[in-house]
Amino acid sequence: MNNKPSYEELESKIESLETTLLVLDSLKENIKVNDSFLKMLFDIIPSPMFYKDTYGVYQHCNDAFSKTILGISKDEILGRTLYDLPHVIPKEHADIYYEKDKELFSNPGVQFYETKVKCADGQIRYYNLYKSTFVIDGKVLGLVGIMLDVSEYKKTVNELDEKNKILNSLSITDYLTGLHNRRYFEEIFEKKISLLDRHDHQFSLALIDIDFFKDYNDCFGHQAGDEALFSVGKVLKETFHRPSDYIFRLGGEEFGILFDVKSNKDSYSLIEKLRQNVENAKLESCNNEVSPYLTVSIGLVNVNSIKKNDTLSSKRIYNLVDKLLYKSKENGRNKTTYEDIKE
């Protein structure tokens, strides 16, 4: 029996093969076009992108990654790992990225973190780095990463933070002397009192009033009076300059200081030093009844730790110090009158 195909059958098979070859050629051309398109698309995306296999070897990257981030050609990157590029990726940075990649491969999915990068042009930029494992049929083949430049956003946020700090500072600052204002005094005063129940905690409050300041204004004018207030405030800052010292202009010619000391004796010594420093500044006085120079009268109270059920309040403490201040005035001015509040 003759099983050889007929001429017609051979001709049909040849035509079928030719059609198949045409389809394959067309598919190859489409694949080539699509591959070129994807590569072009990959490269024109301004955000740096890369693909690594499970061994951490770069298999693909775009121009933004090669030129902007590393500053070398793709040929120098592909087929290499983080550690193969020490001239553009310092080891300490490679260690960080390696650990992040390792973590992602151990837990397939998506990873996001912010990173600071010294780019090829020498500029430091901030990037949000998004990475995802590349999985086919449940098998992890590598990871894809894209870097979004958030430097301008960070800059804007930092500028806003700085402006907010300035605004906050202005809200608690006396415009004339640069000291803290009364609003901030009340806030810090309440905080000090709230800490009184802690073991061995104590603080001191001094109220300071410039002697014969009305006479000074009447004699030299209000502009000179403002300059005198600034000068006295400067002496206060130079005398009380520890981080725990708070100096306030409470209004008019009255100032306040909240400060911590180890003993009541130290508190009095510091305030007496302040009083003497003001007089030693030799700011000319209009009323020479006490001194040829501006002086201050001071009321001082030292508040030691108290019981939690004590009714001592900021108002009571303030009123007590105010009375002590006026005792200094009544007793000849340029004096410090003090009292201790004990448990």
mmCIF file of C-alpha atoms in Angstrom:
data_model
loop_
_atom_site.group_PDB
_atom_site.id
_atom_site.type_symbol
_atom_site.label_atom_id
_atom_site.label_comp_id
_atom_site.label_asym_id
_atom_site.label_seq_id
_atom_site.Cartn_x
_atom_site.Cartn_y
_atom_site.Cartn_z
ATOM 1 C CA MET A 1 0.000 0.000 0.000
ATOM 2 C CA ASN A 2 1.363 3.376 -1.018
ATOM 3 C CA ASN A 3 1.291 5.857 1.988
ATOM 4 C CA LYS A 4 3.129 8.616 0.194
ATOM 5 C CA PRO A 5 1.227 11.933 0.200
ATOM 6 C CA SER A 6 -0.062 13.130 -3.091
ATOM 7 C CA TYR A 7 1.282 16.164 -4.847
ATOM 8 C CA GLU A 8 -1.796 18.117 -3.822
ATOM 9 C CA GLU A 9 -1.312 17.141 -0.175
ATOM 10 C CA LEU A 10 2.340 18.200 -0.233
ATOM 11 C CA GLU A 11 1.419 21.475 -1.851
ATOM 12 C CA SER A 12 -1.203 22.090 0.882
ATOM 13 C CA LYS A 13 1.293 21.334 3.658
ATOM 14 C CA ILE A 14 3.854 23.639 2.081
ATOM 15 C CA GLU A 15 1.278 26.409 1.904
ATOM 16 C CA SER A 16 0.356 25.764 5.562
ATOM 17 C CA LEU A 17 4.029 25.901 6.609
ATOM 18 C CA GLU A 18 4.531 29.085 4.620
ATOM 19 C CA THR A 19 1.532 30.608 6.386
ATOM 20 C CA THR A 20 2.896 29.511 9.754
ATOM 21 C CA LEU A 21 6.294 30.984 8.934
ATOM 22 C CA LEU A 22 4.638 34.255 7.924
ATOM 23 C CA VAL A 23 2.746 34.297 11.228
ATOM 24 C CA LEU A 24 5.954 33.532 13.141
ATOM 25 C CA ASP A 25 7.809 36.259 11.261
ATOM 26 C CA SER A 26 4.978 38.631 12.043
ATOM 27 C CA LEU A 27 5.051 37.629 15.726
ATOM 28 C CA LYS A 28 8.818 38.056 15.827
ATOM 29 C CA GLU A 29 8.461 41.480 14.293
ATOM 30 C CA ASN A 30 5.734 42.388 16.780
ATOM 31 C CA ILE A 31 7.889 41.128 19.661
ATOM 32 C CA LYS A 32 10.823 43.132 18.334
ATOM 33 C CA VAL A 33 8.697 46.250 17.991
ATOM 34 C CA ASN A 34 7.150 45.768 21.450
ATOM 35 C CA ASP A 35 10.564 45.107 22.974
ATOM 36 C CA SER A 36 11.965 48.269 21.386
ATOM 37 C CA PHE A 37 8.910 50.211 22.512
ATOM 38 C CA LEU A 38 9.208 48.971 26.097
ATOM 39 C CA LYS A 39 12.923 49.747 26.181
ATOM 40 C CA MET A 40 12.270 53.231 24.816
ATOM 41 C CA LEU A 41 9.430 53.724 27.300
ATOM 42 C CA PHE A 42 11.638 52.431 30.106
ATOM 43 C CA ASP A 43 14.347 54.938 29.201
ATOM 44 C CA ILE A 44 12.189 58.032 28.745
ATOM 45 C CA ILE A 45 10.608 57.610 32.200
ATOM 46 C CA PRO A 46 12.409 60.289 34.267
ATOM 47 C CA SER A 47 12.331 58.233 37.463
ATOM 48 C CA PRO A 48 15.271 55.852 37.946
ATOM 49 C CA MET A 49 14.234 52.208 37.475
ATOM 50 C CA PHE A 50 16.042 48.879 37.658
ATOM 51 C CA TYR A 51 15.506 45.123 37.661
ATOM 52 C CA LYS A 52 17.637 42.616 39.578
ATOM 53 C CA ASP A 53 17.538 38.843 39.603
ATOM 54 C CA THR A 54 17.439 36.811 42.821
ATOM 55 C CA TYR A 55 21.239 36.943 43.022
ATOM 56 C CA GLY A 56 21.144 40.722 43.162
ATOM 57 C CA VAL A 57 22.557 41.064 39.637
ATOM 58 C CA TYR A 58 21.313 44.032 37.632
ATOM 59 C CA GLN A 59 19.543 42.725 34.524
ATOM 60 C CA HIS A 60 17.927 45.943 33.336
ATOM 61 C CA CYS A 61 17.962 49.644 34.216
ATOM 62 C CA ASN A 62 16.906 52.856 32.511
ATOM 63 C CA ASP A 63 18.881 55.950 31.559
ATOM 64 C CA ALA A 64 17.678 57.856 34.620
ATOM 65 C CA PHE A 65 19.217 55.220 36.882
ATOM 66 C CA SER A 66 22.494 54.831 34.973
ATOM 67 C CA LYS A 67 23.069 58.539 34.269
ATOM 68 C CA THR A 68 21.417 60.374 37.181
ATOM 69 C CA ILE A 69 22.100 57.971 40.034
ATOM 70 C CA LEU A 70 25.364 56.223 39.173
ATOM 71 C CA GLY A 71 26.770 58.340 36.349
ATOM 72 C CA ILE A 72 28.036 55.352 34.350
ATOM 73 C CA SER A 73 26.765 53.518 31.262
ATOM 74 C CA LYS A 74 24.268 50.673 31.360
ATOM 75 C CA ASP A 75 26.929 48.287 30.040
ATOM 76 C CA GLU A 76 28.962 48.973 33.180
ATOM 77 C CA ILE A 77 25.951 48.204 35.384
ATOM 78 C CA LEU A 78 24.201 45.206 33.797
ATOM 79 C CA GLY A 79 25.495 41.842 34.903
ATOM 80 C CA ARG A 80 26.923 43.305 38.108
ATOM 81 C CA THR A 81 25.832 43.500 41.753
ATOM 82 C CA LEU A 82 25.936 46.355 44.255
ATOM 83 C CA TYR A 83 29.344 45.188 45.435
ATOM 84 C CA ASP A 84 30.781 45.103 41.914
ATOM 85 C CA LEU A 85 30.458 48.896 41.619
ATOM 86 C CA PRO A 86 32.434 50.267 44.606
ATOM 87 C CA HIS A 87 33.539 53.369 42.657
ATOM 88 C CA VAL A 88 29.917 54.571 42.455
ATOM 89 C CA ILE A 89 28.218 52.672 45.312
ATOM 90 C CA PRO A 90 30.138 52.918 48.632
ATOM 91 C CA LYS A 91 30.185 49.660 50.577
ATOM 92 C CA GLU A 92 28.259 51.140 53.523
ATOM 93 C CA HIS A 93 25.425 52.036 51.141
ATOM 94 C CA ALA A 94 25.645 48.689 49.333
ATOM 95 C CA ASP A 95 25.265 46.921 52.701
ATOM 96 C CA ILE A 96 22.039 48.825 53.405
ATOM 97 C CA TYR A 97 20.507 48.122 49.983
ATOM 98 C CA TYR A 98 21.606 44.492 50.105
ATOM 99 C CA GLU A 99 19.845 43.945 53.446
ATOM 100 C CA LYS A 100 16.702 45.608 52.092
ATOM 101 C CA ASP A 101 16.745 43.360 48.997
ATOM 102 C CA LYS A 102 17.338 40.287 51.145
ATOM 103 C CA GLU A 103 14.375 41.230 53.332
ATOM 104 C CA LEU A 104 12.139 41.597 50.265
ATOM 105 C CA PHE A 105 13.169 38.243 48.804
ATOM 106 C CA SER A 106 12.472 36.604 52.175
ATOM 107 C CA ASN A 107 9.026 38.206 52.275
ATOM 108 C CA PRO A 108 7.866 38.605 48.660
ATOM 109 C CA GLY A 109 5.637 41.584 48.048
ATOM 110 C CA VAL A 110 6.107 45.341 48.009
ATOM 111 C CA GLN A 111 8.683 47.388 49.917
ATOM 112 C CA PHE A 112 8.863 51.150 50.439
ATOM 113 C CA TYR A 113 11.409 53.354 52.178
ATOM 114 C CA GLU A 114 13.021 56.761 51.915
ATOM 115 C CA THR A 115 16.682 57.012 51.082
ATOM 116 C CA LYS A 116 19.257 59.779 50.707
ATOM 117 C CA VAL A 117 21.450 59.463 47.624
ATOM 118 C CA LYS A 118 24.547 61.296 46.458
ATOM 119 C CA CYS A 119 23.860 61.446 42.723
ATOM 120 C CA ALA A 120 26.311 61.464 39.825
ATOM 121 C CA ASP A 121 26.330 65.287 39.717
ATOM 122 C CA GLY A 122 27.438 65.418 43.359
ATOM 123 C CA GLN A 123 24.047 66.626 44.616
ATOM 124 C CA ILE A 124 22.388 64.967 47.631
ATOM 125 C CA ARG A 125 18.806 64.040 46.788
ATOM 126 C CA TYR A 126 16.016 62.303 48.680
ATOM 127 C CA TYR A 127 14.143 59.455 47.023
ATOM 128 C CA ASN A 128 11.137 57.361 47.882
ATOM 129 C CA LEU A 129 12.184 53.877 46.807
ATOM 130 C CA TYR A 130 9.422 51.479 45.784
ATOM 131 C CA LYS A 131 10.424 47.855 45.173
ATOM 132 C CA SER A 132 8.406 44.767 44.353
ATOM 133 C CA THR A 133 9.283 41.125 43.795
ATOM 134 C CA PHE A 134 8.775 39.893 40.226
ATOM 135 C CA VAL A 135 6.830 36.614 40.420
ATOM 136 C CA ILE A 136 5.715 34.193 37.680
ATOM 137 C CA ASP A 137 3.749 31.032 38.508
ATOM 138 C CA GLY A 138 4.543 31.501 42.179
ATOM 139 C CA LYS A 139 8.286 31.656 41.614
ATOM 140 C CA VAL A 140 10.259 34.786 42.524
ATOM 141 C CA LEU A 141 12.486 35.697 39.587
ATOM 142 C CA GLY A 142 13.819 39.013 40.848
ATOM 143 C CA LEU A 143 12.765 42.451 41.959
ATOM 144 C CA VAL A 144 11.807 45.692 40.248
ATOM 145 C CA GLY A 145 12.613 49.086 41.757
ATOM 146 C CA ILE A 146 11.549 52.639 40.967
ATOM 147 C CA MET A 147 12.907 55.776 42.636
ATOM 148 C CA LEU A 148 10.819 58.931 42.987
ATOM 149 C CA ASP A 149 12.724 62.160 43.656
ATOM 150 C CA VAL A 150 11.127 63.888 46.661
ATOM 151 C CA SER A 151 13.929 66.408 47.265
ATOM 152 C CA GLU A 152 11.793 69.451 46.459
ATOM 153 C CA TYR A 153 8.987 68.105 48.616
ATOM 154 C CA LYS A 154 11.422 67.570 51.510
ATOM 155 C CA LYS A 155 12.840 71.048 50.986
ATOM 156 C CA THR A 156 9.346 72.558 51.065
ATOM 157 C CA VAL A 157 8.425 70.596 54.203
ATOM 158 C CA ASN A 158 11.647 71.697 55.932
ATOM 159 C CA GLU A 159 11.039 75.318 54.951
ATOM 160 C CA LEU A 160 7.511 75.107 56.351
ATOM 161 C CA ASP A 161 8.869 73.563 59.562
ATOM 162 C CA GLU A 162 11.353 76.412 59.896
ATOM 163 C CA LYS A 163 8.640 78.998 59.274
ATOM 164 C CA ASN A 164 6.401 77.321 61.839
ATOM 165 C CA LYS A 165 9.265 77.406 64.352
ATOM 166 C CA ILE A 166 9.752 81.105 63.660
ATOM 167 C CA LEU A 167 6.028 81.782 64.012
ATOM 168 C CA ASN A 168 5.916 79.793 67.243
ATOM 169 C CA SER A 169 8.948 81.685 68.519
ATOM 170 C CA LEU A 170 7.317 85.001 67.640
ATOM 171 C CA SER A 171 4.154 83.973 69.459
ATOM 172 C CA ILE A 172 6.085 83.497 72.712
ATOM 173 C CA THR A 173 8.577 86.361 72.307
ATOM 174 C CA ASP A 174 8.415 89.956 73.495
ATOM 175 C CA TYR A 175 9.030 92.088 70.405
ATOM 176 C CA LEU A 176 11.023 94.793 72.221
ATOM 177 C CA THR A 177 13.483 92.841 74.364
ATOM 178 C CA GLY A 178 13.587 89.462 72.582
ATOM 179 C CA LEU A 179 12.761 87.771 75.894
ATOM 180 C CA HIS A 180 9.858 85.381 76.370
ATOM 181 C CA ASN A 181 6.469 87.062 76.777
ATOM 182 C CA ARG A 182 3.826 86.785 79.487
ATOM 183 C CA ARG A 183 1.846 84.152 77.571
ATOM 184 C CA TYR A 184 4.835 81.823 77.625
ATOM 185 C CA PHE A 185 5.527 82.686 81.273
ATOM 186 C CA GLU A 186 2.107 81.383 82.269
ATOM 187 C CA GLU A 187 2.674 78.183 80.295
ATOM 188 C CA ILE A 188 6.110 77.438 81.789
ATOM 189 C CA PHE A 189 4.995 78.483 85.291
ATOM 190 C CA GLU A 190 2.194 75.906 85.242
ATOM 191 C CA LYS A 191 4.613 73.222 84.037
ATOM 192 C CA LYS A 192 6.993 74.007 86.890
ATOM 193 C CA ILE A 193 4.203 73.646 89.437
ATOM 194 C CA SER A 194 3.048 70.349 87.900
ATOM 195 C CA LEU A 195 6.530 68.917 88.623
ATOM 196 C CA LEU A 196 6.524 69.869 92.306
ATOM 197 C CA ASP A 197 5.413 66.433 93.498
ATOM 198 C CA ARG A 198 8.597 64.857 92.108
ATOM 199 C CA HIS A 199 11.244 63.973 94.656
ATOM 200 C CA ASP A 200 13.594 66.841 95.534
ATOM 201 C CA HIS A 201 12.211 69.072 92.817
ATOM 202 C CA GLN A 202 12.270 72.819 93.460
ATOM 203 C CA PHE A 203 12.350 76.026 91.488
ATOM 204 C CA SER A 204 12.624 79.752 92.059
ATOM 205 C CA LEU A 205 10.592 82.663 90.739
ATOM 206 C CA ALA A 206 11.880 86.229 90.716
ATOM 207 C CA LEU A 207 9.898 89.320 89.767
ATOM 208 C CA ILE A 208 12.069 92.291 88.794
ATOM 209 C CA ASP A 209 10.926 95.890 88.452
ATOM 210 C CA ILE A 210 13.051 98.815 87.229
ATOM 211 C CA ASP A 211 13.193 101.545 89.881
ATOM 212 C CA PHE A 212 11.780 104.998 89.023
ATOM 213 C CA PHE A 213 11.151 103.968 85.423
ATOM 214 C CA LYS A 214 8.324 106.490 84.988
ATOM 215 C CA ASP A 215 10.785 109.227 85.904
ATOM 216 C CA TYR A 216 13.210 107.788 83.349
ATOM 217 C CA ASN A 217 10.601 107.965 80.573
ATOM 218 C CA ASP A 218 9.542 111.482 81.584
ATOM 219 C CA CYS A 219 13.157 112.634 81.641
ATOM 220 C CA PHE A 220 14.651 110.954 78.557
ATOM 221 C CA GLY A 221 11.614 110.047 76.460
ATOM 222 C CA HIS A 222 9.932 106.780 75.533
ATOM 223 C CA GLN A 223 12.465 105.804 72.866
ATOM 224 C CA ALA A 224 15.244 105.981 75.424
ATOM 225 C CA GLY A 225 12.964 104.063 77.779
ATOM 226 C CA ASP A 226 12.608 101.277 75.203
ATOM 227 C CA GLU A 227 16.392 101.179 74.818
ATOM 228 C CA ALA A 228 16.767 100.922 78.604
ATOM 229 C CA LEU A 229 14.306 98.009 78.707
ATOM 230 C CA PHE A 230 16.326 96.242 76.014
ATOM 231 C CA SER A 231 19.573 96.878 77.923
ATOM 232 C CA VAL A 232 18.166 95.540 81.199
ATOM 233 C CA GLY A 233 16.822 92.493 79.325
ATOM 234 C CA LYS A 234 20.311 91.921 77.941
ATOM 235 C CA VAL A 235 21.780 91.938 81.463
ATOM 236 C CA LEU A 236 19.170 89.369 82.505
ATOM 237 C CA LYS A 237 20.092 87.099 79.583
ATOM 238 C CA GLU A 238 23.815 87.443 80.273
ATOM 239 C CA THR A 239 23.323 86.547 83.945
ATOM 240 C CA PHE A 240 20.824 83.707 83.452
ATOM 241 C CA HIS A 241 21.995 81.793 80.392
ATOM 242 C CA ARG A 242 21.582 78.130 81.330
ATOM 243 C CA PRO A 243 19.173 75.972 79.260
ATOM 244 C CA SER A 244 16.907 75.631 82.313
ATOM 245 C CA ASP A 245 16.659 79.414 82.847
ATOM 246 C CA TYR A 246 13.539 81.173 81.530
ATOM 247 C CA ILE A 247 13.496 84.969 81.327
ATOM 248 C CA PHE A 248 10.346 86.971 80.579
ATOM 249 C CA ARG A 249 9.195 90.503 80.071
ATOM 250 C CA LEU A 250 5.865 90.465 81.869
ATOM 251 C CA GLY A 251 4.783 93.941 80.860
ATOM 252 C CA GLY A 252 5.977 97.540 81.128
ATOM 253 C CA GLU A 253 9.172 97.614 83.179
ATOM 254 C CA GLU A 254 8.502 94.294 84.951
ATOM 255 C CA PHE A 255 10.478 91.130 84.233
ATOM 256 C CA GLY A 256 10.285 87.583 85.539
ATOM 257 C CA ILE A 257 12.733 84.699 85.845
ATOM 258 C CA LEU A 258 11.931 81.028 86.452
ATOM 259 C CA PHE A 259 15.007 78.978 87.263
ATOM 260 C CA ASP A 260 16.201 75.849 89.062
ATOM 261 C CA VAL A 261 18.856 75.739 91.784
ATOM 262 C CA LYS A 262 20.194 73.142 94.189
ATOM 263 C CA SER A 263 19.685 75.303 97.250
ATOM 264 C CA ASN A 264 17.788 78.412 98.350
ATOM 265 C CA LYS A 265 21.113 80.041 99.185
ATOM 266 C CA ASP A 266 22.242 79.635 95.557
ATOM 267 C CA SER A 267 18.989 81.187 94.393
ATOM 268 C CA TYR A 268 19.481 84.320 96.467
ATOM 269 C CA SER A 269 23.129 84.619 95.406
ATOM 270 C CA LEU A 270 22.227 84.460 91.724
ATOM 271 C CA ILE A 271 19.504 87.069 92.032
ATOM 272 C CA GLU A 272 21.763 89.382 94.041
ATOM 273 C CA LYS A 273 24.385 89.022 91.324
ATOM 274 C CA LEU A 274 21.738 90.014 88.778
ATOM 275 C CA ARG A 275 20.711 93.071 90.794
ATOM 276 C CA GLN A 276 24.324 94.204 91.031
ATOM 277 C CA ASN A 277 24.913 93.510 87.311
ATOM 278 C CA VAL A 278 22.046 95.836 86.382
ATOM 279 C CA GLU A 279 23.508 98.676 88.434
ATOM 280 C CA ASN A 280 27.014 97.922 87.145
ATOM 281 C CA ALA A 281 25.730 98.332 83.575
ATOM 282 C CA LYS A 282 25.763 102.059 84.447
ATOM 283 C CA LEU A 283 22.616 103.053 82.603
ATOM 284 C CA GLU A 284 22.120 106.706 83.510
ATOM 285 C CA SER A 285 19.221 107.340 85.868
ATOM 286 C CA CYS A 286 17.031 110.441 86.038
ATOM 287 C CA ASN A 287 16.214 109.935 89.732
ATOM 288 C CA ASN A 288 19.374 109.756 91.837
ATOM 289 C CA GLU A 289 17.563 108.962 95.078
ATOM 290 C CA VAL A 290 18.988 105.431 95.137
ATOM 291 C CA SER A 291 21.817 105.479 92.595
ATOM 292 C CA PRO A 292 23.093 107.572 89.684
ATOM 293 C CA TYR A 293 22.379 104.503 87.563
ATOM 294 C CA LEU A 294 19.264 102.466 86.803
ATOM 295 C CA THR A 295 18.573 99.857 89.465
ATOM 296 C CA VAL A 296 16.000 97.134 90.021
ATOM 297 C CA SER A 297 13.945 95.905 92.937
ATOM 298 C CA ILE A 298 13.335 92.172 93.203
ATOM 299 C CA GLY A 299 10.931 89.797 94.862
ATOM 300 C CA LEU A 300 12.108 86.187 95.073
ATOM 301 C CA VAL A 301 10.436 83.004 96.215
ATOM 302 C CA ASN A 302 11.963 79.534 96.389
ATOM 303 C CA VAL A 303 9.385 76.778 95.950
ATOM 304 C CA ASN A 304 10.407 73.415 97.365
ATOM 305 C CA SER A 305 8.633 70.100 96.732
ATOM 306 C CA ILE A 306 5.121 70.043 98.174
ATOM 307 C CA LYS A 307 2.469 67.466 98.918
ATOM 308 C CA LYS A 308 0.126 66.456 96.116
ATOM 309 C CA ASN A 309 -2.923 67.571 98.096
ATOM 310 C CA ASP A 310 -1.479 71.033 98.760
ATOM 311 C CA THR A 311 -3.579 73.851 97.302
ATOM 312 C CA LEU A 312 -0.547 75.898 96.259
ATOM 313 C CA SER A 313 -1.316 77.463 92.878
ATOM 314 C CA SER A 314 0.501 79.659 90.378
ATOM 315 C CA LYS A 315 -1.724 82.576 91.423
ATOM 316 C CA ARG A 316 -0.809 82.204 95.099
ATOM 317 C CA ILE A 317 2.907 81.952 94.327
ATOM 318 C CA TYR A 318 2.794 84.927 91.964
ATOM 319 C CA ASN A 319 0.913 87.095 94.478
ATOM 320 C CA LEU A 320 3.448 86.209 97.167
ATOM 321 C CA VAL A 321 6.415 87.171 94.956
ATOM 322 C CA ASP A 322 4.637 90.369 93.953
ATOM 323 C CA LYS A 323 4.275 91.327 97.619
ATOM 324 C CA LEU A 324 7.959 90.608 98.195
ATOM 325 C CA LEU A 325 8.809 92.851 95.240
ATOM 326 C CA TYR A 326 6.859 95.734 96.743
ATOM 327 C CA LYS A 327 8.555 95.194 100.086
ATOM 328 C CA SER A 328 11.841 95.790 98.278
ATOM 329 C CA LYS A 329 10.341 98.991 96.864
ATOM 330 C CA GLU A 330 9.068 100.131 100.259
ATOM 331 C CA ASN A 331 12.392 99.384 101.942
ATOM 332 C CA GLY A 332 14.399 101.710 99.731
ATOM 333 C CA ARG A 333 14.556 99.982 96.318
ATOM 334 C CA ASN A 334 17.591 98.333 94.692
ATOM 335 C CA LYS A 335 17.014 95.373 97.019
ATOM 336 C CA THR A 336 16.029 91.704 96.930
ATOM 337 C CA THR A 337 13.373 90.411 99.333
ATOM 338 C CA TYR A 338 12.873 86.666 99.422
ATOM 339 C CA GLU A 339 10.932 83.899 101.095
ATOM 340 C CA ASP A 340 10.975 80.095 100.979
ATOM 341 C CA ILE A 341 7.878 77.966 100.452
ATOM 342 C CA LYS A 342 8.473 74.595 102.054
ATOM 343 C CA GLU A 343 6.509 71.394 102.326
#
